[in-house]
mmCIF file with all atom_site columns, C-alpha atoms in Angstrom:
data_model
loop_
_atom_site.group_PDB
_atom_site.id
_atom_site.type_symbol
_atom_site.label_atom_id
_atom_site.label_alt_id
_atom_site.label_comp_id
_atom_site.label_asym_id
_atom_site.label_entity_id
_atom_site.label_seq_id
_atom_site.pdbx_PDB_ins_code
_atom_site.Cartn_x
_atom_site.Cartn_y
_atom_site.Cartn_z
_atom_site.occupancy
_atom_site.B_iso_or_equiv
_atom_site.pdbx_formal_charge
_atom_site.auth_seq_id
_atom_site.auth_comp_id
_atom_site.auth_asym_id
_atom_site.auth_atom_id
_atom_site.pdbx_PDB_model_num
ATOM 1   C CA . MET A 1 1   ? -20.826 -1.499  -12.887 1.00 45.00 ? 1   MET A CA 1
ATOM 2   C CA . ARG A 1 2   ? -17.921 0.675   -12.111 1.00 53.00 ? 2   ARG A CA 1
ATOM 3   C CA . ALA A 1 3   ? -18.226 3.991   -10.243 1.00 66.00 ? 3   ALA A CA 1
ATOM 4   C CA . ASP A 1 4   ? -17.242 7.634   -11.390 1.00 77.00 ? 4   ASP A CA 1
ATOM 5   C CA . PRO A 1 5   ? -12.996 8.041   -11.836 1.00 90.00 ? 5   PRO A CA 1
ATOM 6   C CA . ILE A 1 6   ? -11.338 8.863   -8.766  1.00 96.00 ? 6   ILE A CA 1
ATOM 7   C CA . ASP A 1 7   ? -9.631  12.729  -9.193  1.00 96.00 ? 7   ASP A CA 1
ATOM 8   C CA . ARG A 1 8   ? -6.546  12.670  -10.125 1.00 95.00 ? 8   ARG A CA 1
ATOM 9   C CA . PRO A 1 9   ? -3.752  14.611  -7.886  1.00 96.00 ? 9   PRO A CA 1
ATOM 10  C CA . GLY A 1 10  ? -2.178  17.406  -9.098  1.00 93.00 ? 10  GLY A CA 1
ATOM 11  C CA . ASP A 1 11  ? 0.884   16.003  -8.017  1.00 95.00 ? 11  ASP A CA 1
ATOM 12  C CA . LEU A 1 12  ? 1.172   12.733  -9.261  1.00 96.00 ? 12  LEU A CA 1
ATOM 13  C CA . ASP A 1 13  ? 3.454   13.182  -12.339 1.00 97.00 ? 13  ASP A CA 1
ATOM 14  C CA . ALA A 1 14  ? 5.879   14.598  -9.634  1.00 97.00 ? 14  ALA A CA 1
ATOM 15  C CA . VAL A 1 15  ? 5.231   12.223  -7.189  1.00 98.00 ? 15  VAL A CA 1
ATOM 16  C CA . ARG A 1 16  ? 5.782   9.414   -10.220 1.00 98.00 ? 16  ARG A CA 1
ATOM 17  C CA . GLN A 1 17  ? 8.900   10.833  -11.463 1.00 98.00 ? 17  GLN A CA 1
ATOM 18  C CA . SER A 1 18  ? 10.348  11.644  -7.567  1.00 98.00 ? 18  SER A CA 1
ATOM 19  C CA . TYR A 1 19  ? 9.760   7.814   -6.961  1.00 98.00 ? 19  TYR A CA 1
ATOM 20  C CA . ASP A 1 20  ? 11.736  7.068   -10.475 1.00 98.00 ? 20  ASP A CA 1
ATOM 21  C CA . ARG A 1 21  ? 14.385  9.005   -9.090  1.00 98.00 ? 21  ARG A CA 1
ATOM 22  C CA . ILE A 1 22  ? 15.117  7.115   -5.750  1.00 97.00 ? 22  ILE A CA 1
ATOM 23  C CA . ALA A 1 23  ? 14.025  3.616   -6.922  1.00 97.00 ? 23  ALA A CA 1
ATOM 24  C CA . ASP A 1 24  ? 17.369  2.351   -6.993  1.00 97.00 ? 24  ASP A CA 1
ATOM 25  C CA . ASN A 1 25  ? 18.530  3.755   -3.875  1.00 95.00 ? 25  ASN A CA 1
ATOM 26  C CA . TYR A 1 26  ? 15.580  2.290   -2.266  1.00 94.00 ? 26  TYR A CA 1
ATOM 27  C CA . VAL A 1 27  ? 15.934  -1.163  -3.237  1.00 94.00 ? 27  VAL A CA 1
ATOM 28  C CA . ARG A 1 28  ? 19.549  -0.762  -2.270  1.00 92.00 ? 28  ARG A CA 1
ATOM 29  C CA . MET A 1 29  ? 18.451  0.061   1.446   1.00 89.00 ? 29  MET A CA 1
ATOM 30  C CA . VAL A 1 30  ? 15.535  -2.192  1.494   1.00 85.00 ? 30  VAL A CA 1
ATOM 31  C CA . VAL A 1 31  ? 18.262  -5.166  0.417   1.00 79.00 ? 31  VAL A CA 1
ATOM 32  C CA . GLU A 1 32  ? 20.751  -4.158  2.875   1.00 78.00 ? 32  GLU A CA 1
ATOM 33  C CA . THR A 1 33  ? 18.990  -3.433  5.780   1.00 83.00 ? 33  THR A CA 1
ATOM 34  C CA . GLY A 1 34  ? 16.219  -5.773  5.363   1.00 82.00 ? 34  GLY A CA 1
ATOM 35  C CA . ILE A 1 35  ? 13.746  -2.999  6.427   1.00 81.00 ? 35  ILE A CA 1
ATOM 36  C CA . GLY A 1 36  ? 10.700  -3.913  3.964   1.00 80.00 ? 36  GLY A CA 1
ATOM 37  C CA . ASP A 1 37  ? 11.182  -7.364  4.444   1.00 88.00 ? 37  ASP A CA 1
ATOM 38  C CA . VAL A 1 38  ? 8.186   -8.147  7.009   1.00 92.00 ? 38  VAL A CA 1
ATOM 39  C CA . ARG A 1 39  ? 9.959   -11.085 8.104   1.00 90.00 ? 39  ARG A CA 1
ATOM 40  C CA . THR A 1 40  ? 12.275  -9.146  10.243  1.00 89.00 ? 40  THR A CA 1
ATOM 41  C CA . ARG A 1 41  ? 9.374   -7.374  11.993  1.00 90.00 ? 41  ARG A CA 1
ATOM 42  C CA . PRO A 1 42  ? 7.661   -9.909  13.954  1.00 94.00 ? 42  PRO A CA 1
ATOM 43  C CA . TRP A 1 43  ? 4.657   -7.888  14.625  1.00 95.00 ? 43  TRP A CA 1
ATOM 44  C CA . LEU A 1 44  ? 4.374   -6.864  10.996  1.00 95.00 ? 44  LEU A CA 1
ATOM 45  C CA . LYS A 1 45  ? 4.449   -10.708 10.043  1.00 97.00 ? 45  LYS A CA 1
ATOM 46  C CA . ALA A 1 46  ? 1.814   -11.627 12.336  1.00 97.00 ? 46  ALA A CA 1
ATOM 47  C CA . SER A 1 47  ? -0.266  -9.042  10.922  1.00 98.00 ? 47  SER A CA 1
ATOM 48  C CA . VAL A 1 48  ? 0.331   -9.629  7.429   1.00 98.00 ? 48  VAL A CA 1
ATOM 49  C CA . ASP A 1 49  ? 0.308   -13.484 8.276   1.00 98.00 ? 49  ASP A CA 1
ATOM 50  C CA . ALA A 1 50  ? -3.180  -13.020 9.150   1.00 98.00 ? 50  ALA A CA 1
ATOM 51  C CA . PHE A 1 51  ? -4.042  -11.243 6.732   1.00 99.00 ? 51  PHE A CA 1
ATOM 52  C CA . VAL A 1 52  ? -2.924  -13.965 4.198   1.00 99.00 ? 52  VAL A CA 1
ATOM 53  C CA . ASP A 1 53  ? -4.925  -16.696 6.033   1.00 98.00 ? 53  ASP A CA 1
ATOM 54  C CA . THR A 1 54  ? -8.420  -14.811 5.913   1.00 98.00 ? 54  THR A CA 1
ATOM 55  C CA . VAL A 1 55  ? -7.937  -14.129 2.382   1.00 99.00 ? 55  VAL A CA 1
ATOM 56  C CA . ARG A 1 56  ? -6.464  -17.244 0.897   1.00 97.00 ? 56  ARG A CA 1
ATOM 57  C CA . ASP A 1 57  ? -9.257  -18.776 -0.639  1.00 95.00 ? 57  ASP A CA 1
ATOM 58  C CA . LEU A 1 58  ? -11.169 -15.776 -1.167  1.00 98.00 ? 58  LEU A CA 1
ATOM 59  C CA . GLY A 1 59  ? -9.514  -14.962 -4.749  1.00 98.00 ? 59  GLY A CA 1
ATOM 60  C CA . PRO A 1 60  ? -6.704  -12.794 -6.247  1.00 99.00 ? 60  PRO A CA 1
ATOM 61  C CA . VAL A 1 61  ? -5.029  -9.958  -4.172  1.00 99.00 ? 61  VAL A CA 1
ATOM 62  C CA . LEU A 1 62  ? -3.766  -7.006  -5.322  1.00 99.00 ? 62  LEU A CA 1
ATOM 63  C CA . ASP A 1 63  ? -0.983  -5.159  -3.546  1.00 99.00 ? 63  ASP A CA 1
ATOM 64  C CA . VAL A 1 64  ? -1.211  -0.924  -4.353  1.00 99.00 ? 64  VAL A CA 1
ATOM 65  C CA . GLY A 1 65  ? 1.993   0.789   -4.289  1.00 98.00 ? 65  GLY A CA 1
ATOM 66  C CA . CYS A 1 66  ? 3.888   -2.722  -4.025  1.00 98.00 ? 66  CYS A CA 1
ATOM 67  C CA . GLY A 1 67  ? 7.411   -0.634  -4.490  1.00 96.00 ? 67  GLY A CA 1
ATOM 68  C CA . PRO A 1 68  ? 10.211  -3.402  -5.341  1.00 96.00 ? 68  PRO A CA 1
ATOM 69  C CA . GLY A 1 69  ? 8.267   -6.258  -4.352  1.00 97.00 ? 69  GLY A CA 1
ATOM 70  C CA . THR A 1 70  ? 9.153   -7.447  -1.183  1.00 96.00 ? 70  THR A CA 1
ATOM 71  C CA . VAL A 1 71  ? 5.858   -7.625  0.372   1.00 97.00 ? 71  VAL A CA 1
ATOM 72  C CA . THR A 1 72  ? 4.223   -8.718  -3.118  1.00 98.00 ? 72  THR A CA 1
ATOM 73  C CA . ALA A 1 73  ? 7.045   -12.122 -2.837  1.00 97.00 ? 73  ALA A CA 1
ATOM 74  C CA . TYR A 1 74  ? 6.513   -12.780 0.595   1.00 97.00 ? 74  TYR A CA 1
ATOM 75  C CA . LEU A 1 75  ? 2.521   -12.960 0.086   1.00 98.00 ? 75  LEU A CA 1
ATOM 76  C CA . ALA A 1 76  ? 3.255   -15.040 -3.243  1.00 99.00 ? 76  ALA A CA 1
ATOM 77  C CA . GLU A 1 77  ? 5.453   -17.734 -1.251  1.00 98.00 ? 77  GLU A CA 1
ATOM 78  C CA . THR A 1 78  ? 2.136   -17.912 0.721   1.00 98.00 ? 78  THR A CA 1
ATOM 79  C CA . GLY A 1 79  ? 0.616   -19.342 -1.983  1.00 98.00 ? 79  GLY A CA 1
ATOM 80  C CA . LEU A 1 80  ? -1.345  -16.516 -2.572  1.00 99.00 ? 80  LEU A CA 1
ATOM 81  C CA . ASP A 1 81  ? -2.519  -15.370 -6.388  1.00 99.00 ? 81  ASP A CA 1
ATOM 82  C CA . VAL A 1 82  ? -1.282  -11.939 -5.935  1.00 99.00 ? 82  VAL A CA 1
ATOM 83  C CA . THR A 1 83  ? -0.224  -8.899  -8.455  1.00 99.00 ? 83  THR A CA 1
ATOM 84  C CA . GLY A 1 84  ? 1.869   -6.280  -7.205  1.00 99.00 ? 84  GLY A CA 1
ATOM 85  C CA . VAL A 1 85  ? 1.009   -2.407  -9.167  1.00 99.00 ? 85  VAL A CA 1
ATOM 86  C CA . ASP A 1 86  ? 3.110   0.526   -8.284  1.00 99.00 ? 86  ASP A CA 1
ATOM 87  C CA . LEU A 1 87  ? 3.424   4.256   -9.414  1.00 98.00 ? 87  LEU A CA 1
ATOM 88  C CA . SER A 1 88  ? 6.711   4.143   -10.874 1.00 98.00 ? 88  SER A CA 1
ATOM 89  C CA . PRO A 1 89  ? 7.862   2.450   -13.669 1.00 99.00 ? 89  PRO A CA 1
ATOM 90  C CA . ARG A 1 90  ? 11.755  2.048   -12.426 1.00 98.00 ? 90  ARG A CA 1
ATOM 91  C CA . MET A 1 91  ? 10.395  0.509   -9.292  1.00 98.00 ? 91  MET A CA 1
ATOM 92  C CA . VAL A 1 92  ? 8.215   -2.103  -11.099 1.00 99.00 ? 92  VAL A CA 1
ATOM 93  C CA . GLU A 1 93  ? 11.535  -2.819  -13.303 1.00 98.00 ? 93  GLU A CA 1
ATOM 94  C CA . ASN A 1 94  ? 12.937  -3.593  -9.900  1.00 97.00 ? 94  ASN A CA 1
ATOM 95  C CA . ALA A 1 95  ? 10.472  -5.742  -8.543  1.00 97.00 ? 95  ALA A CA 1
ATOM 96  C CA . ARG A 1 96  ? 10.402  -7.831  -12.001 1.00 98.00 ? 96  ARG A CA 1
ATOM 97  C CA . ARG A 1 97  ? 14.504  -8.016  -11.657 1.00 97.00 ? 97  ARG A CA 1
ATOM 98  C CA . LEU A 1 98  ? 14.236  -9.329  -7.905  1.00 96.00 ? 98  LEU A CA 1
ATOM 99  C CA . TYR A 1 99  ? 11.425  -11.334 -8.248  1.00 97.00 ? 99  TYR A CA 1
ATOM 100 C CA . PRO A 1 100 ? 10.986  -12.656 -11.971 1.00 98.00 ? 100 PRO A CA 1
ATOM 101 C CA . SER A 1 101 ? 8.364   -15.228 -10.732 1.00 98.00 ? 101 SER A CA 1
ATOM 102 C CA . CYS A 1 102 ? 5.881   -12.503 -9.269  1.00 99.00 ? 102 CYS A CA 1
ATOM 103 C CA . ARG A 1 103 ? 3.678   -10.315 -11.567 1.00 99.00 ? 103 ARG A CA 1
ATOM 104 C CA . PHE A 1 104 ? 4.071   -6.700  -11.487 1.00 99.00 ? 104 PHE A CA 1
ATOM 105 C CA . GLU A 1 105 ? 2.352   -3.699  -13.211 1.00 99.00 ? 105 GLU A CA 1
ATOM 106 C CA . VAL A 1 106 ? 2.597   -0.180  -13.755 1.00 99.00 ? 106 VAL A CA 1
ATOM 107 C CA . GLY A 1 107 ? -0.394  2.019   -12.342 1.00 98.00 ? 107 GLY A CA 1
ATOM 108 C CA . SER A 1 108 ? -1.521  4.644   -10.152 1.00 98.00 ? 108 SER A CA 1
ATOM 109 C CA . ALA A 1 109 ? -3.975  3.908   -7.078  1.00 98.00 ? 109 ALA A CA 1
ATOM 110 C CA . THR A 1 110 ? -6.226  6.094   -8.581  1.00 98.00 ? 110 THR A CA 1
ATOM 111 C CA . GLU A 1 111 ? -6.608  4.625   -12.011 1.00 96.00 ? 111 GLU A CA 1
ATOM 112 C CA . LEU A 1 112 ? -6.437  1.061   -11.240 1.00 96.00 ? 112 LEU A CA 1
ATOM 113 C CA . ASP A 1 113 ? -10.305 0.622   -12.531 1.00 89.00 ? 113 ASP A CA 1
ATOM 114 C CA . LEU A 1 114 ? -11.299 -2.529  -10.628 1.00 96.00 ? 114 LEU A CA 1
ATOM 115 C CA . ALA A 1 115 ? -14.133 -4.265  -11.128 1.00 97.00 ? 115 ALA A CA 1
ATOM 116 C CA . ASP A 1 116 ? -17.110 -4.402  -8.548  1.00 98.00 ? 116 ASP A CA 1
ATOM 117 C CA . ALA A 1 117 ? -16.115 -7.841  -6.037  1.00 98.00 ? 117 ALA A CA 1
ATOM 118 C CA . SER A 1 118 ? -13.272 -8.451  -8.387  1.00 98.00 ? 118 SER A CA 1
ATOM 119 C CA . LEU A 1 119 ? -10.316 -8.884  -5.413  1.00 99.00 ? 119 LEU A CA 1
ATOM 120 C CA . GLY A 1 120 ? -10.352 -11.292 -2.119  1.00 99.00 ? 120 GLY A CA 1
ATOM 121 C CA . GLY A 1 121 ? -8.003  -8.899  -0.719  1.00 99.00 ? 121 GLY A CA 1
ATOM 122 C CA . ILE A 1 122 ? -5.741  -5.724  -1.299  1.00 99.00 ? 122 ILE A CA 1
ATOM 123 C CA . VAL A 1 123 ? -2.646  -4.715  0.576   1.00 99.00 ? 123 VAL A CA 1
ATOM 124 C CA . ALA A 1 124 ? -2.047  -1.131  0.844   1.00 99.00 ? 124 ALA A CA 1
ATOM 125 C CA . TRP A 1 125 ? 1.418   -1.187  2.882   1.00 98.00 ? 125 TRP A CA 1
ATOM 126 C CA . TRP A 1 126 ? 2.413   2.498   3.570   1.00 97.00 ? 126 TRP A CA 1
ATOM 127 C CA . SER A 1 127 ? 1.561   3.193   0.007   1.00 98.00 ? 127 SER A CA 1
ATOM 128 C CA . LEU A 1 128 ? -1.299  5.593   0.504   1.00 98.00 ? 128 LEU A CA 1
ATOM 129 C CA . PHE A 1 129 ? 0.251   8.184   2.429   1.00 98.00 ? 129 PHE A CA 1
ATOM 130 C CA . ASN A 1 130 ? 1.002   10.503  -0.857  1.00 98.00 ? 130 ASN A CA 1
ATOM 131 C CA . LEU A 1 131 ? -2.595  10.340  -1.953  1.00 98.00 ? 131 LEU A CA 1
ATOM 132 C CA . PRO A 1 132 ? -4.285  13.893  -1.177  1.00 97.00 ? 132 PRO A CA 1
ATOM 133 C CA . ARG A 1 133 ? -6.573  14.065  1.918   1.00 97.00 ? 133 ARG A CA 1
ATOM 134 C CA . ASP A 1 134 ? -9.747  14.544  -0.581  1.00 97.00 ? 134 ASP A CA 1
ATOM 135 C CA . VAL A 1 135 ? -8.765  11.770  -2.866  1.00 98.00 ? 135 VAL A CA 1
ATOM 136 C CA . LEU A 1 136 ? -7.694  8.791   -0.225  1.00 98.00 ? 136 LEU A CA 1
ATOM 137 C CA . PRO A 1 137 ? -11.294 8.244   0.321   1.00 98.00 ? 137 PRO A CA 1
ATOM 138 C CA . GLN A 1 138 ? -11.961 7.445   -2.486  1.00 98.00 ? 138 GLN A CA 1
ATOM 139 C CA . VAL A 1 139 ? -9.434  5.141   -3.515  1.00 98.00 ? 139 VAL A CA 1
ATOM 140 C CA . LEU A 1 140 ? -10.622 3.346   0.183   1.00 99.00 ? 140 LEU A CA 1
ATOM 141 C CA . GLY A 1 141 ? -13.991 3.513   -1.415  1.00 98.00 ? 141 GLY A CA 1
ATOM 142 C CA . SER A 1 142 ? -12.646 1.937   -4.794  1.00 98.00 ? 142 SER A CA 1
ATOM 143 C CA . PHE A 1 143 ? -11.187 -0.876  -2.652  1.00 99.00 ? 143 PHE A CA 1
ATOM 144 C CA . ALA A 1 144 ? -14.403 -1.439  -0.951  1.00 99.00 ? 144 ALA A CA 1
ATOM 145 C CA . ARG A 1 145 ? -16.280 -1.881  -4.223  1.00 98.00 ? 145 ARG A CA 1
ATOM 146 C CA . ALA A 1 146 ? -13.997 -3.965  -5.232  1.00 98.00 ? 146 ALA A CA 1
ATOM 147 C CA . LEU A 1 147 ? -13.470 -6.264  -2.845  1.00 99.00 ? 147 LEU A CA 1
ATOM 148 C CA . ARG A 1 148 ? -15.828 -9.692  -2.484  1.00 99.00 ? 148 ARG A CA 1
ATOM 149 C CA . PRO A 1 149 ? -17.629 -10.472 0.201   1.00 98.00 ? 149 PRO A CA 1
ATOM 150 C CA . GLY A 1 150 ? -15.727 -11.503 2.713   1.00 98.00 ? 150 GLY A CA 1
ATOM 151 C CA . GLY A 1 151 ? -12.546 -9.799  1.160   1.00 99.00 ? 151 GLY A CA 1
ATOM 152 C CA . HIS A 1 152 ? -10.580 -7.761  3.521   1.00 99.00 ? 152 HIS A CA 1
ATOM 153 C CA . LEU A 1 153 ? -7.927  -5.050  3.069   1.00 99.00 ? 153 LEU A CA 1
ATOM 154 C CA . ILE A 1 154 ? -4.601  -4.380  4.998   1.00 99.00 ? 154 ILE A CA 1
ATOM 155 C CA . THR A 1 155 ? -3.501  -0.832  4.582   1.00 99.00 ? 155 THR A CA 1
ATOM 156 C CA . GLY A 1 156 ? -0.109  0.630   6.872   1.00 98.00 ? 156 GLY A CA 1
ATOM 157 C CA . THR A 1 157 ? 0.508   4.213   7.074   1.00 98.00 ? 157 THR A CA 1
ATOM 158 C CA . HIS A 1 158 ? 2.844   7.138   9.126   1.00 97.00 ? 158 HIS A CA 1
ATOM 159 C CA . VAL A 1 159 ? 0.658   8.556   12.050  1.00 98.00 ? 159 VAL A CA 1
ATOM 160 C CA . GLY A 1 160 ? 0.770   11.869  12.826  1.00 96.00 ? 160 GLY A CA 1
ATOM 161 C CA . ASP A 1 161 ? -1.177  15.668  12.651  1.00 91.00 ? 161 ASP A CA 1
ATOM 162 C CA . GLU A 1 162 ? 0.617   17.159  9.683   1.00 91.00 ? 162 GLU A CA 1
ATOM 163 C CA . ASP A 1 163 ? 0.969   17.295  6.434   1.00 96.00 ? 163 ASP A CA 1
ATOM 164 C CA . VAL A 1 164 ? 5.290   17.114  5.056   1.00 96.00 ? 164 VAL A CA 1
ATOM 165 C CA . ARG A 1 165 ? 6.621   18.234  2.258   1.00 96.00 ? 165 ARG A CA 1
ATOM 166 C CA . ARG A 1 166 ? 9.553   16.468  1.357   1.00 96.00 ? 166 ARG A CA 1
ATOM 167 C CA . THR A 1 167 ? 12.202  17.349  -1.154  1.00 97.00 ? 167 THR A CA 1
ATOM 168 C CA . GLU A 1 168 ? 14.960  14.856  -0.218  1.00 96.00 ? 168 GLU A CA 1
ATOM 169 C CA . ALA A 1 169 ? 14.255  11.153  0.542   1.00 93.00 ? 169 ALA A CA 1
ATOM 170 C CA . TYR A 1 170 ? 16.605  8.079   0.421   1.00 91.00 ? 170 TYR A CA 1
ATOM 171 C CA . GLY A 1 171 ? 19.563  9.878   -1.075  1.00 92.00 ? 171 GLY A CA 1
ATOM 172 C CA . GLY A 1 172 ? 18.239  11.767  -3.882  1.00 95.00 ? 172 GLY A CA 1
ATOM 173 C CA . PRO A 1 173 ? 15.722  15.098  -4.968  1.00 97.00 ? 173 PRO A CA 1
ATOM 174 C CA . VAL A 1 174 ? 11.781  14.018  -4.556  1.00 97.00 ? 174 VAL A CA 1
ATOM 175 C CA . GLU A 1 175 ? 9.283   16.685  -4.374  1.00 97.00 ? 175 GLU A CA 1
ATOM 176 C CA . TRP A 1 176 ? 6.064   15.191  -2.414  1.00 97.00 ? 176 TRP A CA 1
ATOM 177 C CA . THR A 1 177 ? 3.827   15.422  0.659   1.00 97.00 ? 177 THR A CA 1
ATOM 178 C CA . THR A 1 178 ? 3.765   12.913  3.249   1.00 97.00 ? 178 THR A CA 1
ATOM 179 C CA . HIS A 1 179 ? -0.005  13.086  4.422   1.00 97.00 ? 179 HIS A CA 1
ATOM 180 C CA . GLN A 1 180 ? 0.180   11.586  7.529   1.00 97.00 ? 180 GLN A CA 1
ATOM 181 C CA . TRP A 1 181 ? -3.334  10.584  9.903   1.00 98.00 ? 181 TRP A CA 1
ATOM 182 C CA . SER A 1 182 ? -4.150  10.057  13.639  1.00 98.00 ? 182 SER A CA 1
ATOM 183 C CA . PRO A 1 183 ? -5.214  6.437   13.928  1.00 98.00 ? 183 PRO A CA 1
ATOM 184 C CA . GLU A 1 184 ? -8.771  7.623   14.747  1.00 98.00 ? 184 GLU A CA 1
ATOM 185 C CA . ARG A 1 185 ? -9.447  9.508   11.738  1.00 98.00 ? 185 ARG A CA 1
ATOM 186 C CA . TYR A 1 186 ? -7.452  6.565   9.220   1.00 98.00 ? 186 TYR A CA 1
ATOM 187 C CA . VAL A 1 187 ? -10.418 3.930   10.894  1.00 99.00 ? 187 VAL A CA 1
ATOM 188 C CA . GLY A 1 188 ? -12.737 6.338   10.320  1.00 99.00 ? 188 GLY A CA 1
ATOM 189 C CA . LEU A 1 189 ? -12.043 6.956   6.737   1.00 99.00 ? 189 LEU A CA 1
ATOM 190 C CA . ILE A 1 190 ? -11.427 3.141   6.109   1.00 99.00 ? 190 ILE A CA 1
ATOM 191 C CA . GLU A 1 191 ? -15.352 2.475   7.967   1.00 99.00 ? 191 GLU A CA 1
ATOM 192 C CA . LEU A 1 192 ? -17.089 5.264   6.013   1.00 99.00 ? 192 LEU A CA 1
ATOM 193 C CA . ALA A 1 193 ? -15.745 3.154   2.772   1.00 98.00 ? 193 ALA A CA 1
ATOM 194 C CA . GLY A 1 194 ? -17.624 0.648   3.788   1.00 98.00 ? 194 GLY A CA 1
ATOM 195 C CA . LEU A 1 195 ? -15.570 -1.651  5.271   1.00 99.00 ? 195 LEU A CA 1
ATOM 196 C CA . ARG A 1 196 ? -15.708 -2.894  8.567   1.00 99.00 ? 196 ARG A CA 1
ATOM 197 C CA . PRO A 1 197 ? -12.428 -2.868  10.615  1.00 99.00 ? 197 PRO A CA 1
ATOM 198 C CA . VAL A 1 198 ? -11.273 -6.092  12.327  1.00 99.00 ? 198 VAL A CA 1
ATOM 199 C CA . ALA A 1 199 ? -7.924  -5.648  13.522  1.00 98.00 ? 199 ALA A CA 1
ATOM 200 C CA . GLU A 1 200 ? -5.510  -2.655  14.330  1.00 98.00 ? 200 GLU A CA 1
ATOM 201 C CA . LEU A 1 201 ? -1.796  -2.570  15.303  1.00 98.00 ? 201 LEU A CA 1
ATOM 202 C CA . ARG A 1 202 ? 0.067   0.898   16.321  1.00 97.00 ? 202 ARG A CA 1
ATOM 203 C CA . LEU A 1 203 ? 3.831   0.923   16.073  1.00 95.00 ? 203 LEU A CA 1
ATOM 204 C CA . PRO A 1 204 ? 6.133   3.586   18.065  1.00 95.00 ? 204 PRO A CA 1
ATOM 205 C CA . ALA A 1 205 ? 8.878   5.252   16.133  1.00 93.00 ? 205 ALA A CA 1
ATOM 206 C CA . ASP A 1 206 ? 12.095  3.620   15.671  1.00 86.00 ? 206 ASP A CA 1
ATOM 207 C CA . GLU A 1 207 ? 15.297  4.031   14.142  1.00 77.00 ? 207 GLU A CA 1
ATOM 208 C CA . HIS A 1 208 ? 13.966  3.828   10.436  1.00 77.00 ? 208 HIS A CA 1
ATOM 209 C CA . VAL A 1 209 ? 10.838  5.464   10.376  1.00 85.00 ? 209 VAL A CA 1
ATOM 210 C CA . GLY A 1 210 ? 7.853   7.364   12.521  1.00 91.00 ? 210 GLY A CA 1
ATOM 211 C CA . PRO A 1 211 ? 5.069   5.769   14.363  1.00 96.00 ? 211 PRO A CA 1
ATOM 212 C CA . GLY A 1 212 ? 2.664   4.133   12.294  1.00 97.00 ? 212 GLY A CA 1
ATOM 213 C CA . LEU A 1 213 ? -0.448  2.607   12.190  1.00 98.00 ? 213 LEU A CA 1
ATOM 214 C CA . VAL A 1 214 ? -1.463  -1.010  10.437  1.00 98.00 ? 214 VAL A CA 1
ATOM 215 C CA . VAL A 1 215 ? -5.597  -1.861  10.195  1.00 99.00 ? 215 VAL A CA 1
ATOM 216 C CA . MET A 1 216 ? -7.121  -4.760  8.922   1.00 99.00 ? 216 MET A CA 1
ATOM 217 C CA . ALA A 1 217 ? -10.612 -4.228  7.117   1.00 99.00 ? 217 ALA A CA 1
ATOM 218 C CA . ALA A 1 218 ? -13.718 -6.419  5.884   1.00 99.00 ? 218 ALA A CA 1
ATOM 219 C CA . LYS A 1 219 ? -16.078 -6.273  3.244   1.00 99.00 ? 219 LYS A CA 1
ATOM 220 C CA . ASP A 1 220 ? -19.250 -7.586  5.089   1.00 97.00 ? 220 ASP A CA 1
#
């Protein structure tokens, strides 16, 4: 039995159109710099590898907000039964072109219609920060319901105390808000959703992005 529908963000269409506009530029940046490849970031790779080892035999994995599919492809290489989903059709087109052996679908984190206890793992890799503050808890709740007992969520996000309105990103015009979270508040939302945090990694700012947070949490 599925829960009530998640509230639709008022800026959902604007965010989708923004990512469609900058998708090709974003893909070029990822390919040229390797910024989206966890293999180039030892601590991030270690986090993802721990997730892989934990969920390997628990069933399908969903990569929510997969962008051009870099993390999805890495997970598939490890042998996971993984599907990537992204709000932006253009991002999904690029993902299918770059990784034709992987599965990708178009969809919003707020409209996934996930069946209860249907997934062994969920990845939300810096992909939930556009969700309004009143919508994110609903999405996390849907993740908790979709995970099987023993299943895990791994999620990364931007750390901060404010909402940042963006009008330009990745060389193109955009219209979205980056909702930053304190580590304590973000972990608290995951707990309120019904998941048990088991690991936390805090990352300092670097030349590409500001400070970040990775959390892995279990469905008991």
